[in-house]
mmCIF file of C-alpha atoms in Angstrom:
data_model
loop_
_atom_site.group_PDB
_atom_site.id
_atom_site.type_symbol
_atom_site.label_atom_id
_atom_site.label_comp_id
_atom_site.label_asym_id
_atom_site.label_seq_id
_atom_site.Cartn_x
_atom_site.Cartn_y
_atom_site.Cartn_z
ATOM 1 C CA UNK A 191 100.743 91.966 80.524
ATOM 2 C CA UNK A 192 103.194 93.907 79.075
ATOM 3 C CA UNK A 193 104.726 95.586 82.242
ATOM 4 C CA UNK A 194 107.603 99.056 81.185
ATOM 5 C CA UNK A 195 110.801 99.579 83.621
ATOM 6 C CA UNK A 196 109.455 102.791 82.910
ATOM 7 C CA UNK A 197 106.326 101.758 85.042
ATOM 8 C CA UNK A 198 108.532 99.733 87.898
ATOM 9 C CA UNK A 199 110.834 102.767 88.663
ATOM 10 C CA UNK A 200 107.095 105.329 88.927
ATOM 11 C CA UNK A 201 105.595 102.190 90.884
ATOM 12 C CA UNK A 202 108.606 102.310 93.340
ATOM 13 C CA UNK A 203 109.175 105.856 93.530
ATOM 14 C CA UNK A 204 105.611 106.309 94.492
ATOM 15 C CA UNK A 205 106.168 103.286 97.150
ATOM 16 C CA UNK A 206 109.585 104.691 98.463
ATOM 17 C CA UNK A 207 107.495 108.611 99.233
ATOM 18 C CA UNK A 208 104.158 107.224 100.166
ATOM 19 C CA UNK A 209 103.014 110.305 98.067
ATOM 20 C CA UNK A 210 102.530 110.623 93.938
ATOM 21 C CA UNK A 211 103.138 114.171 94.950
ATOM 22 C CA UNK A 212 106.166 113.587 95.834
ATOM 23 C CA UNK A 213 107.489 111.033 93.695
ATOM 24 C CA UNK A 214 106.540 113.299 90.493
ATOM 25 C CA UNK A 215 108.997 115.801 92.572
ATOM 26 C CA UNK A 216 111.333 112.684 92.687
ATOM 27 C CA UNK A 217 111.351 112.043 88.956
ATOM 28 C CA UNK A 218 110.827 115.573 87.226
ATOM 29 C CA UNK A 219 107.328 114.795 86.584
ATOM 30 C CA UNK A 220 103.763 116.109 87.089
ATOM 31 C CA UNK A 221 101.396 114.352 89.784
ATOM 32 C CA UNK A 222 98.936 113.450 87.015
ATOM 33 C CA UNK A 223 101.326 111.590 84.643
ATOM 34 C CA UNK A 224 102.421 109.499 88.242
ATOM 35 C CA UNK A 225 98.329 109.016 88.485
ATOM 36 C CA UNK A 226 98.213 107.749 85.161
ATOM 37 C CA UNK A 227 101.194 105.735 85.049
ATOM 38 C CA UNK A 228 99.962 103.885 87.992
ATOM 39 C CA UNK A 229 96.123 103.342 87.261
ATOM 40 C CA UNK A 230 97.588 102.090 84.296
ATOM 41 C CA UNK A 231 99.980 99.634 85.715
ATOM 42 C CA UNK A 232 97.237 98.507 88.461
ATOM 43 C CA UNK A 233 95.134 98.100 85.005
ATOM 44 C CA UNK A 234 97.599 95.668 83.314
ATOM 45 C CA UNK A 235 98.619 93.819 86.585
ATOM 46 C CA UNK A 236 95.216 93.265 87.515
ATOM 47 C CA UNK A 237 94.776 94.464 91.169
ATOM 48 C CA UNK A 238 95.268 97.571 93.291
ATOM 49 C CA UNK A 239 99.011 98.016 94.244
ATOM 50 C CA UNK A 240 98.037 100.386 96.711
ATOM 51 C CA UNK A 241 95.238 101.437 99.677
ATOM 52 C CA UNK A 242 93.857 104.739 99.362
ATOM 53 C CA UNK A 243 92.273 106.975 102.240
ATOM 54 C CA UNK A 244 92.011 110.260 100.729
ATOM 55 C CA UNK A 245 95.759 111.480 99.391
ATOM 56 C CA UNK A 246 97.311 108.757 101.640
ATOM 57 C CA UNK A 247 98.662 106.136 100.138
ATOM 58 C CA UNK A 248 99.938 102.781 101.670
ATOM 59 C CA UNK A 249 101.225 99.744 99.797
ATOM 60 C CA UNK A 250 98.650 96.394 99.781
ATOM 61 C CA UNK A 251 99.037 92.992 100.331
ATOM 62 C CA UNK A 252 99.717 92.847 96.572
ATOM 63 C CA UNK A 253 101.233 96.072 95.862
ATOM 64 C CA UNK A 254 104.254 94.892 98.848
ATOM 65 C CA UNK A 255 104.427 91.679 96.882
ATOM 66 C CA UNK A 256 104.860 93.118 93.705
ATOM 67 C CA UNK A 257 107.079 95.470 94.931
ATOM 68 C CA UNK A 258 109.628 93.207 95.856
ATOM 69 C CA UNK A 259 109.531 91.667 92.925
ATOM 70 C CA UNK A 260 109.950 94.972 90.627
ATOM 71 C CA UNK A 261 112.844 95.667 92.657
ATOM 72 C CA UNK A 262 114.988 92.419 91.750
ATOM 73 C CA UNK A 263 114.231 93.488 87.930
ATOM 74 C CA UNK A 264 115.442 96.729 88.335
ATOM 75 C CA UNK A 265 118.077 95.442 89.994
ATOM 76 C CA UNK A 266 118.922 92.677 87.506
ATOM 77 C CA UNK A 267 117.964 95.996 84.787
ATOM 78 C CA UNK A 268 120.846 98.180 86.177
ATOM 79 C CA UNK A 269 123.189 94.875 86.691
ATOM 80 C CA UNK A 270 122.741 94.126 82.701
ATOM 81 C CA UNK A 271 123.525 97.899 81.978
ATOM 82 C CA UNK A 272 126.493 97.999 84.656
ATOM 83 C CA UNK A 273 128.126 94.571 82.144
#
């Protein structure tokens, strides 16, 4: 599995915003770009990270676990950049 920091940033934004459209606006990219990143990430991880009901998103059980670890990875990256 080769998850990029960009994918982690997008995943965290979608999880925080609860919407791909709002995450796209926050990250200054298009909603289809966000959707593609999430789709690729879920394929790499091998499980759905979000439960989808229409346009509403909520974290799946696996997504909650993944979010915890994604935040730790991003914090480690920030720490390394600051050093």
